[in-house]
Structures are given as structure tokens and as C-alpha cells.
Coordinates of C-alpha atoms and ligand atoms in Angstrom, one line a residue:
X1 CA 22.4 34.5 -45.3
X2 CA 24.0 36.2 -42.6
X3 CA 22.7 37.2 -39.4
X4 CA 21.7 40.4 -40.4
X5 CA 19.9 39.0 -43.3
X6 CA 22.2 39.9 -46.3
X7 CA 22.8 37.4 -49.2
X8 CA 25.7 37.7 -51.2
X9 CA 26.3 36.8 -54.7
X10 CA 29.7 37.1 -56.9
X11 CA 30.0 35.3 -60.9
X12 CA 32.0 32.7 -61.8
X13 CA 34.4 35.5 -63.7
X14 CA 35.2 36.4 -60.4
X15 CA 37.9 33.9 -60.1
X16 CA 39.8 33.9 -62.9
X17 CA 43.3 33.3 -64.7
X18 CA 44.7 36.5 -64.4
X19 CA 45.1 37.5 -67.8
X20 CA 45.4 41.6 -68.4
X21 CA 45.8 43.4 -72.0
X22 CA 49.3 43.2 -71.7
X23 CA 49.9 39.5 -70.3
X24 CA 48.5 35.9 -70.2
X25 CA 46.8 33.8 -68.0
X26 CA 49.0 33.5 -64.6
X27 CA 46.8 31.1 -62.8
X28 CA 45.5 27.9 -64.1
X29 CA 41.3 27.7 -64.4
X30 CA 38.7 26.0 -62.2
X31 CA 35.9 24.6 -63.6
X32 CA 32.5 25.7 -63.0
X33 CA 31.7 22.8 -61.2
X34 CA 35.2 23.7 -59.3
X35 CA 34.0 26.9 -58.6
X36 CA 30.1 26.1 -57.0
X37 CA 32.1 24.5 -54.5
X38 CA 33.7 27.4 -53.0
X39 CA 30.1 29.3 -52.5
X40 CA 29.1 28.2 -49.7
X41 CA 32.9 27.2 -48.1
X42 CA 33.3 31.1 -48.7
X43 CA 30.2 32.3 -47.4
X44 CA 28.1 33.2 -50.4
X45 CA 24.3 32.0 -51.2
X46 CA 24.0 33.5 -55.1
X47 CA 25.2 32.7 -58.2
X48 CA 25.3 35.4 -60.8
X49 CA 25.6 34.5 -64.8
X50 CA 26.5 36.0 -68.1
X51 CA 23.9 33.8 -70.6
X52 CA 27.4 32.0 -71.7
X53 CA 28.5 31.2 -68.2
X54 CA 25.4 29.0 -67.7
X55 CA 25.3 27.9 -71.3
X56 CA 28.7 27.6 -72.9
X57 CA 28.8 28.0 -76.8
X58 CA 24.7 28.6 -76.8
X59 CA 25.5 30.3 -80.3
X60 CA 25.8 27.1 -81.6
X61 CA 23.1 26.0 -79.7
X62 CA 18.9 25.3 -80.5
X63 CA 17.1 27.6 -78.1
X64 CA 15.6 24.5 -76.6
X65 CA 19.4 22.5 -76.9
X66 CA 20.0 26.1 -74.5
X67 CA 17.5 25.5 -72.3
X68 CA 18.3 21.6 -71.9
X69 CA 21.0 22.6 -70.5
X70 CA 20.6 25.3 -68.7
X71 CA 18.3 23.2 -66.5
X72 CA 21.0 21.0 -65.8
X73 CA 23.0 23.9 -64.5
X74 CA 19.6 24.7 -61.9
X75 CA 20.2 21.2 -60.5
X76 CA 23.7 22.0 -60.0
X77 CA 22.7 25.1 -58.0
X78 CA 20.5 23.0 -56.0
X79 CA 22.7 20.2 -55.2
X80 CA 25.2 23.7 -53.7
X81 CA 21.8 25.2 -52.0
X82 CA 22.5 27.7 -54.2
X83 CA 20.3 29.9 -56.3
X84 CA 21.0 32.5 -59.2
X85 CA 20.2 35.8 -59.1
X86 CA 21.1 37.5 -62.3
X87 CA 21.7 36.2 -65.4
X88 CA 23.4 38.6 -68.0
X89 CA 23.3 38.4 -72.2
X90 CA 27.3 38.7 -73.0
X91 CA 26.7 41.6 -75.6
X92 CA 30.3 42.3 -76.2
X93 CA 32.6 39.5 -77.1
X94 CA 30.8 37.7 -81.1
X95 CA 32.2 39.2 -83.9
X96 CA 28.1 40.8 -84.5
X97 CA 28.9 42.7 -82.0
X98 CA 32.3 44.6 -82.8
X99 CA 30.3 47.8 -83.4
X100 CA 28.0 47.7 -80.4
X101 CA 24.7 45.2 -80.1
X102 CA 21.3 47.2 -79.7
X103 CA 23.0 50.3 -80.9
X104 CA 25.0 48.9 -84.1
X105 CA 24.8 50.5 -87.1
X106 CA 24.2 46.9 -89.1
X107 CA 20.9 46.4 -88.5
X108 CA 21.9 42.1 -88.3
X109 CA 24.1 42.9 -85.7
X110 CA 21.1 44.5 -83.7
X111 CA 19.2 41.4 -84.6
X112 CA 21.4 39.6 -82.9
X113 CA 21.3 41.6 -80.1
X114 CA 17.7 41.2 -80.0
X115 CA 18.1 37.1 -80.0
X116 CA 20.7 36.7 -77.8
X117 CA 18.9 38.5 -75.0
X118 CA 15.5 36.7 -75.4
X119 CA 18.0 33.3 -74.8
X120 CA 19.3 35.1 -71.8
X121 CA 16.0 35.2 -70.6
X122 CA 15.4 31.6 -71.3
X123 CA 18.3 30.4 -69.3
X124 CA 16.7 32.8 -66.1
X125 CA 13.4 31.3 -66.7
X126 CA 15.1 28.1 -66.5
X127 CA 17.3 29.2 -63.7
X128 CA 14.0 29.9 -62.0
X129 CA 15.4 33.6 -61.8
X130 CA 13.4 37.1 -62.8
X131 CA 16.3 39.5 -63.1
X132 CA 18.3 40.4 -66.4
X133 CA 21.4 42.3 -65.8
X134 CA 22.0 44.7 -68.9
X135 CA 25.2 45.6 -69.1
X136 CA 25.5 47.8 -72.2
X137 CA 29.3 46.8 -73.1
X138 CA 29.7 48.6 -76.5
X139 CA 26.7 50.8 -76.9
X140 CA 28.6 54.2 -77.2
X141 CA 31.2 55.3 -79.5
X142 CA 35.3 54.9 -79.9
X143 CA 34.0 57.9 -82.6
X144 CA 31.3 60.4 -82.0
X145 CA 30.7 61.2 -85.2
X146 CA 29.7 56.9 -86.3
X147 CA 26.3 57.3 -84.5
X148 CA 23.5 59.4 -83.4
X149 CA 23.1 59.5 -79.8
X150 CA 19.3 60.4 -79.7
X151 CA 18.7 57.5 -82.5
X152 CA 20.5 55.3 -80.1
X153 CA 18.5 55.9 -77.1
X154 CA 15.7 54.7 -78.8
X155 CA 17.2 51.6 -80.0
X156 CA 17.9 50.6 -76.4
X157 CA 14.8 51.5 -75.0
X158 CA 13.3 49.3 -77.9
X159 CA 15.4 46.8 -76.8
X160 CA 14.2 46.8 -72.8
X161 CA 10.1 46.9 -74.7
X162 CA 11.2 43.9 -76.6
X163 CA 12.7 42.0 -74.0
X164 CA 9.5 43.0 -71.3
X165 CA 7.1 41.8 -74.0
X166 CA 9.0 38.9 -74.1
X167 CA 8.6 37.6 -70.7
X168 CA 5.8 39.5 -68.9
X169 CA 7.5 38.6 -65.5
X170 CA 10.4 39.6 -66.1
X171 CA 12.6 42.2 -64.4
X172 CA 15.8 44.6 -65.9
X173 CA 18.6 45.9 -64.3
X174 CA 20.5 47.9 -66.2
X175 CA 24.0 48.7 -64.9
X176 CA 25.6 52.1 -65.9
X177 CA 29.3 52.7 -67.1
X178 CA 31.2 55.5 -68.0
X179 CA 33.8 54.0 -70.2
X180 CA 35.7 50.6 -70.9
X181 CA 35.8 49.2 -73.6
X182 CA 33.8 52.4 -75.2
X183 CA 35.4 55.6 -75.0
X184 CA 32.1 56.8 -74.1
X185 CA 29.4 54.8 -73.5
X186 CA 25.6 55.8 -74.3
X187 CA 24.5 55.0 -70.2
X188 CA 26.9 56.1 -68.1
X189 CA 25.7 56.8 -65.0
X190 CA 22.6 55.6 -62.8
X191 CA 20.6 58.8 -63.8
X192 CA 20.6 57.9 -67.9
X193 CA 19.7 54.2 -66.6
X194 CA 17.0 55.2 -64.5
X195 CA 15.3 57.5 -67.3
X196 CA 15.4 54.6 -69.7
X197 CA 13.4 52.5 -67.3
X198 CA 11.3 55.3 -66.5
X199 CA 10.4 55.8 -70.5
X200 CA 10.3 52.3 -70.7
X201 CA 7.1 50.2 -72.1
X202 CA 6.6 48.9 -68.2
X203 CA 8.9 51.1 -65.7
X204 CA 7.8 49.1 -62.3
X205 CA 10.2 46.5 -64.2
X206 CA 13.2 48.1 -65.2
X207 CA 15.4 49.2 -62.2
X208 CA 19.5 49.4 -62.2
X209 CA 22.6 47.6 -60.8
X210 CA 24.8 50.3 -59.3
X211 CA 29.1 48.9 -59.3
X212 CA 31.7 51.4 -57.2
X213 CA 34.1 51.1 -59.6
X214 CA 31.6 51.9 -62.9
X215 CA 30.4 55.1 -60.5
X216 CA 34.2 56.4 -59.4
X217 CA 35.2 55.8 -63.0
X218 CA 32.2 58.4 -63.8
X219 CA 33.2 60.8 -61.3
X220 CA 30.9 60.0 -59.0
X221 CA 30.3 58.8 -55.8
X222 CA 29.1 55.5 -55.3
X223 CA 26.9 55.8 -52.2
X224 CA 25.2 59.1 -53.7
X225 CA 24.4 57.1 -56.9
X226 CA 23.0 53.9 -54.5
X227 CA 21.0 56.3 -52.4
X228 CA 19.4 58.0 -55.5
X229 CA 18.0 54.6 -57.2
X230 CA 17.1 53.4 -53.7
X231 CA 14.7 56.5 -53.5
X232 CA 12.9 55.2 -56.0
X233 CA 13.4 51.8 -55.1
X234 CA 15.1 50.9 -58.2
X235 CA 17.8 49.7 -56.5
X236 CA 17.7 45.5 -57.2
X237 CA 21.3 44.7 -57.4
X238 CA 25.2 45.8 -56.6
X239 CA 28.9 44.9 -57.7
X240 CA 30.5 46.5 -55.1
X241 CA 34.4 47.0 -55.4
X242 CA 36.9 49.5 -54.9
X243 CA 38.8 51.7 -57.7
X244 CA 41.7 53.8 -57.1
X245 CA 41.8 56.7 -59.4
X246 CA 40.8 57.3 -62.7
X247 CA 42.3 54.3 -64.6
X248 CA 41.4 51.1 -66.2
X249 CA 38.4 49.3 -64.6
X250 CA 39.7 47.7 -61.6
X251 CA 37.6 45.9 -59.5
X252 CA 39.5 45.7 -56.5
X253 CA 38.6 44.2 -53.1
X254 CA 35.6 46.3 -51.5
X255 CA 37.1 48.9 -49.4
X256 CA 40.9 48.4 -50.2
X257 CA 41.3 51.8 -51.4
X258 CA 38.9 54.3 -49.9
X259 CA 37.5 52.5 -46.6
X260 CA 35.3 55.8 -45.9
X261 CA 33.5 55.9 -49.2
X262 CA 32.9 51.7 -48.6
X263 CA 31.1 52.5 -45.5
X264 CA 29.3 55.1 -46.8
X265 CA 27.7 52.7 -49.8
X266 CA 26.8 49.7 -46.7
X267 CA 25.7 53.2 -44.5
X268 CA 23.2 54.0 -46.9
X269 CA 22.5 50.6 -48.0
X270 CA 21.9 49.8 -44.5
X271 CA 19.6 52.9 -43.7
X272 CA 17.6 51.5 -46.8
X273 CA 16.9 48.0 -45.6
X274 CA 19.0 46.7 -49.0
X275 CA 18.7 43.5 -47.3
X276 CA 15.3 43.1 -48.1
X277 CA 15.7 43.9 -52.4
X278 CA 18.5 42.8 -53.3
X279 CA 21.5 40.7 -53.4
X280 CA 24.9 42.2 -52.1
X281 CA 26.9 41.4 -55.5
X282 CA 30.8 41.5 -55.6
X283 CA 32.3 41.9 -58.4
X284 CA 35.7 41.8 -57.7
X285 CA 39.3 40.3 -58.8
X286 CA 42.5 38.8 -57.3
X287 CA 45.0 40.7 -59.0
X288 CA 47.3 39.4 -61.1
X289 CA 50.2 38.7 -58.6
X290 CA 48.1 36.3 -56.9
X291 CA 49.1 32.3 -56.6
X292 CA 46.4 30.5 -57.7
X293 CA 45.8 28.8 -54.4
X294 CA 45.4 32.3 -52.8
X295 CA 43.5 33.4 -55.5
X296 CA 39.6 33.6 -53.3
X297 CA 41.2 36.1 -51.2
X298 CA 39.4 38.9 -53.0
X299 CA 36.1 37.4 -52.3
X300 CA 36.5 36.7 -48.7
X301 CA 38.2 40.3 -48.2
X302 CA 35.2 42.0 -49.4
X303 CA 32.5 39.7 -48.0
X304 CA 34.0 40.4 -44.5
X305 CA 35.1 43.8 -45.3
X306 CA 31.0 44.7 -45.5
X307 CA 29.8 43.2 -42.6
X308 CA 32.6 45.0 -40.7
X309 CA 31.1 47.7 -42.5
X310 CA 27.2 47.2 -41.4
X311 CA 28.5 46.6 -37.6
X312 CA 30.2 49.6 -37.9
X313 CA 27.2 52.0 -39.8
X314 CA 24.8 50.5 -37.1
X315 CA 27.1 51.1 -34.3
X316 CA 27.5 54.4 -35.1
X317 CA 26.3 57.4 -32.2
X318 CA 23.4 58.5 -34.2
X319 CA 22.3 61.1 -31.7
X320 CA 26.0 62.6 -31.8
X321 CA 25.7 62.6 -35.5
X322 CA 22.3 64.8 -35.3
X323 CA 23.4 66.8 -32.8
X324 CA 26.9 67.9 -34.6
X325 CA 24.7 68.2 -37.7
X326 CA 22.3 70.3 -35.7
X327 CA 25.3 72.7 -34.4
X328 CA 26.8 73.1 -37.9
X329 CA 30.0 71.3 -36.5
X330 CA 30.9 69.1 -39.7
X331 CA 34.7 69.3 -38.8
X332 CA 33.9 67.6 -35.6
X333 CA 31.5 65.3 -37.5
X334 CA 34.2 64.5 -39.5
X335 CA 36.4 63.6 -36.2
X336 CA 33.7 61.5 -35.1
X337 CA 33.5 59.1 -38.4
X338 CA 37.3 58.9 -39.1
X339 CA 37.2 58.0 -34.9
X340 CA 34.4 55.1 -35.5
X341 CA 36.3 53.8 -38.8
X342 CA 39.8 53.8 -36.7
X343 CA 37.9 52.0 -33.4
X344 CA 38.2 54.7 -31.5
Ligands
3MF401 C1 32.2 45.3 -66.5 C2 31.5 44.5 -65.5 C3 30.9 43.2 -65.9 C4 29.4 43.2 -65.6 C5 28.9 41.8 -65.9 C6 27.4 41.6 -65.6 C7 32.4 41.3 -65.9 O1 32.9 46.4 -66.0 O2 31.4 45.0 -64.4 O3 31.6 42.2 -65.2 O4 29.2 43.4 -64.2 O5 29.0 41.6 -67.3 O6 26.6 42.6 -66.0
MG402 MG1 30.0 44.6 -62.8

């Protein structure tokens, strides 16, 4: 925790090997083991977890085999003084679920869906963690015409009931993307997630993740898309990142590309008390030029990057802002933040 009270989180993905569509690995791997030991050394307090991070192979695995082991990996955590905060069912990457998971047309493939998430679960109970991270890879289309949109809606939502009923302490947050691998994915953005939680079977349970990237890649702006979830205090986790443009998902160091719209997401973060919901996720990447010794650059960047961010949000001349607001004067507002993000 830092001193003014964040935790921060980032998954074991986030260092990686540097492979991209067009290219191999670049950087040899780290263990898990490997990894837990940079936490702390980098200033992090959370772990978060796709189901397979904590379990490897669980398709091959006994649910209780899966849950064996997945108390191992809690020990693991507290040997670090660690904790998890998420874990995640990896919906996207077993051949059952080539043509989405809740939303396939096979109605096995949605089974599968179905049982792969309840193990997810498993490994949180076992984590000692109450937060599911649904993000819905392939539920959308590469081709509008192979589904029914309305149809799919209510597989999902059937999916979030099934899961609830499941665990009855359980909490879901859903985190929206526009695109990638999908053409066009089913819940793009935090307004579709946020109505599936509302329809949902027990709405104070369901909430959303909001990433930069996912909400720049929808055209929208991240902070707006923070600030509307945190009004209804849906707002129980972030992968904050940056994204420049409209391109493949990049996930590049917080702030690195547009340092006004990063300190607008920790502004209204901030103003929100985020410190006391949720865990300051970062879900970012070294990119691919990096030597693997250099390659926890990202992490530390962006860590530091947002508390230079909430010194500068709380530091900022609030009654200058009110009063400029007051007058009309946005240009000179305008001065006054690009002056406070400069240090002048
Ligand atoms: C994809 C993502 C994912 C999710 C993760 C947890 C690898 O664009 O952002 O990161 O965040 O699967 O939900
Ligand atoms: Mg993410």
C-alpha cells in the first residue's frame, strides 16, 4: 500500500516473452515462482489470475485435483504477503471455444463455458478471493449474420445467474471491449456491461473492470467511462494503460501516450475515493524491443507514473478551477491544466 492508501495489482501475463502475431518469443520466461518475487521488490501488493495461471492444465484436472492446487498457490501468495484479487476463467484459448464460450452456437461448447467458470470460482474461493473478472474474449461475431445478438444477451446474462447461484458470495466484474480478437464483440463498452449486471439475477453483485486501452479502442474516453460506473459504485477494478490510436490492443505503459487523459482517469479516480473499492490494476506490456533484463520497466513506469498522477490531481488549485469554470473561461482552464501537468 502506498501512503495514500492505493493497492496495486498487475497478472503474471504482464511480463511476458514478447511474442506478437507476426514474431516469436524475444525474451526467455520466468516462472511464476520467478515472477511473485518481483511484487513486492516492484512495489505491488495484488496478484491477479486467469483460472489457468493459478491452475496450469486444470482441463485435465479433477475439480478437487484443481482446488489441491490452487491452495498451494494461496500459500505461495502468503509466503510473498501477497494476496489475489481477481481471478479470471480463460474463455478464449480450448478448441470449445473457437466460436465463442457462453455465446457459441454448439450448445457443448456453452457447457463448457458453464464448467470452466464454476472452476474459476473454485480456485477464488480457494484463493480466498470474491471477485471474477469476466472478460468476454470471443462473445461477438467475425460474421454478423452466424448469431443473434438479442439471443446472445441472454445467454450471458444466464451465464452471470449461473455463476451467482453458484457461489452466493460471490462478486462479477465484467470488463468491456470493443474488438480483439472479435470483430465486434457483444459488450463493448461499460454501458452494455453495466445493464447486464443491472438485469442480472443479483445486480448488488455484478459490477465492471474498466481498461484505457479496451475504452480508447471503443472511442471513448477512459475517465468518462470510470466516472460513470463509479456513480453507481460499480467500479471494483481497473487495467489501466495507454493506447495510441486506433490499432491493435496495445497495452502500453500508463500515460506514455496521452499524459492528460492518464490524469484525468487518477483525477476522477481520486475525487471518488477508488482507493477504498478497488485495486489499481495494470495491465500493461514491455514491448517487444525490450531485453529481457529490462523487461519490468513497464510496470514500474506505470506504478510511478499514477502516483505522479494523484500528487498532481490533489495538488491541483481547485478554487482556480471553480472560479475559471464559474467565468466560462475554459481556454484559460485549459492553460491552467497543461501548466500543472508541465510543473509550472
Ligand atoms: C485483453 C485483456 C486481458 C484481460 C484478462 C483478464 C490479458 O485485452 O485485457 O488481459 O484483462 O484476460 O480479464
Ligand atoms: Mg485487461
Amino acid at each position: 500500500m502506498d501512503k495514500y492508501g492505493y493497492r496495486f495489482s498487475f497478472g503474471p501475463w504482464n511480463i511476458h516473452k514478447g511474442a506478437d502475431p507476426f514474431g516469436p518469443e524475444v525474451r526467455p520466461g520466468m516462472s511464476f515462482a520467478q515472477k511473485l518475487l518481483l511484487y513486492k521488490e516492484l512495489g505491488f501488493d495484488a496478484v491477479q489470475f486467469h483460472d489457468d495461471d493459478a491452475v496450469p492444465d486444470l482441463d485435465d484436472l479433477t475439480p478437487e485435483q484443481i482446488r489441491e492446487r490452487a491452495r498451494l498457490v494461496r500459500r505461495q501468495l502468503e509466503d510473498h504477503g501477497l494476496f489475489a484479487e481477481f481471478v479470471a476463467p480463460r474463455l478464449w484459448e480450448h478448441p470449445m471455444t473457437i466460436d465463442g464460450a457462453f455465446t457459441a452456437n454448439d450448445p457443448k461448447a456453452r457447457a463448457y463455458a458453464i464448467e470452466r467458470s464454476k472452476r474459476a470460482v473454485d480456485i477464488a474461493q480457494e484463493l480466498e478471493c470474491d471477485l471474477i473478472v469476466l472478460w468476454l474474449a470471443r462473445e461477438g461475431t467475425y460474421m454478423r449474420e452466424a448469431k443473434n445478438v438479442g439471443a446472445a444477451t441472454h445467454q450471458l446474462l444466464e451465464a452471470i445467474n449461473t455463476l451467482l447461484a453458484y457461489d452466493p458470495t460471490i462478486r462479477i466484474a465484467i470488463e468491456p471491449k470493443p474488438n480483439e480478437p472479435m470483430d465486434l464483440a457483444y459488450i463493448p463498452t461499460m454501458g452494455h456491461a453495466l445493464a447486464l449486471g443491472f438485469q442480472s439475477a443479483d445486480p448488488r453483485r455484478v459490477g465492471v473492470l474498466m481498461e484505457s486501452a479496451h475504452s480508447i479502442l471503443a472511442g471513448l474516453d477512459p475517465a468518462d467511462e470510470i466516472g460513470f460506473a463509479m456513480a453507481f459504485g460499480k467500479l471494483w477494478s481497473v487495467h489501466l494503460n495507454d493506447q495510441n490510436g486506433l490499432k491493435f490492443d496495445q497495452d502500453r505503459s500508463f500515460g506514455s501516450v496521452d499524459l492528460r487523459r492518464a490524469f484525468n482517469q487518477v483525477r476522477v479516480l481520486d475525487e471518488n475515493r477508488y482507493w477504498e473499492v478497488g485495486v489499481v490494476g495494470l495491465d500493461v506490456k514491455a514491448i517487444r524491443t525490450q531485453p529481457a533484463e529490462l523487461a519490468t520497466k513497464h510496470l514500474r513506469n506505470s506504478l510511478h507514473m499514477f502516483l505522479r498522477l494523484v500528487a498532481l490531481s490533489r495538488s491541483l488549485d481547485r478554487a482556480a478551477v471553480a472560479q475559471l469554470i464559474a467565468a466560462r473561461d475554459y481556454e484559460e482552464l485549459d492553460w491552467l491544466i497543461l501548466s500543472h501537468l508541465m510543473g509550472s
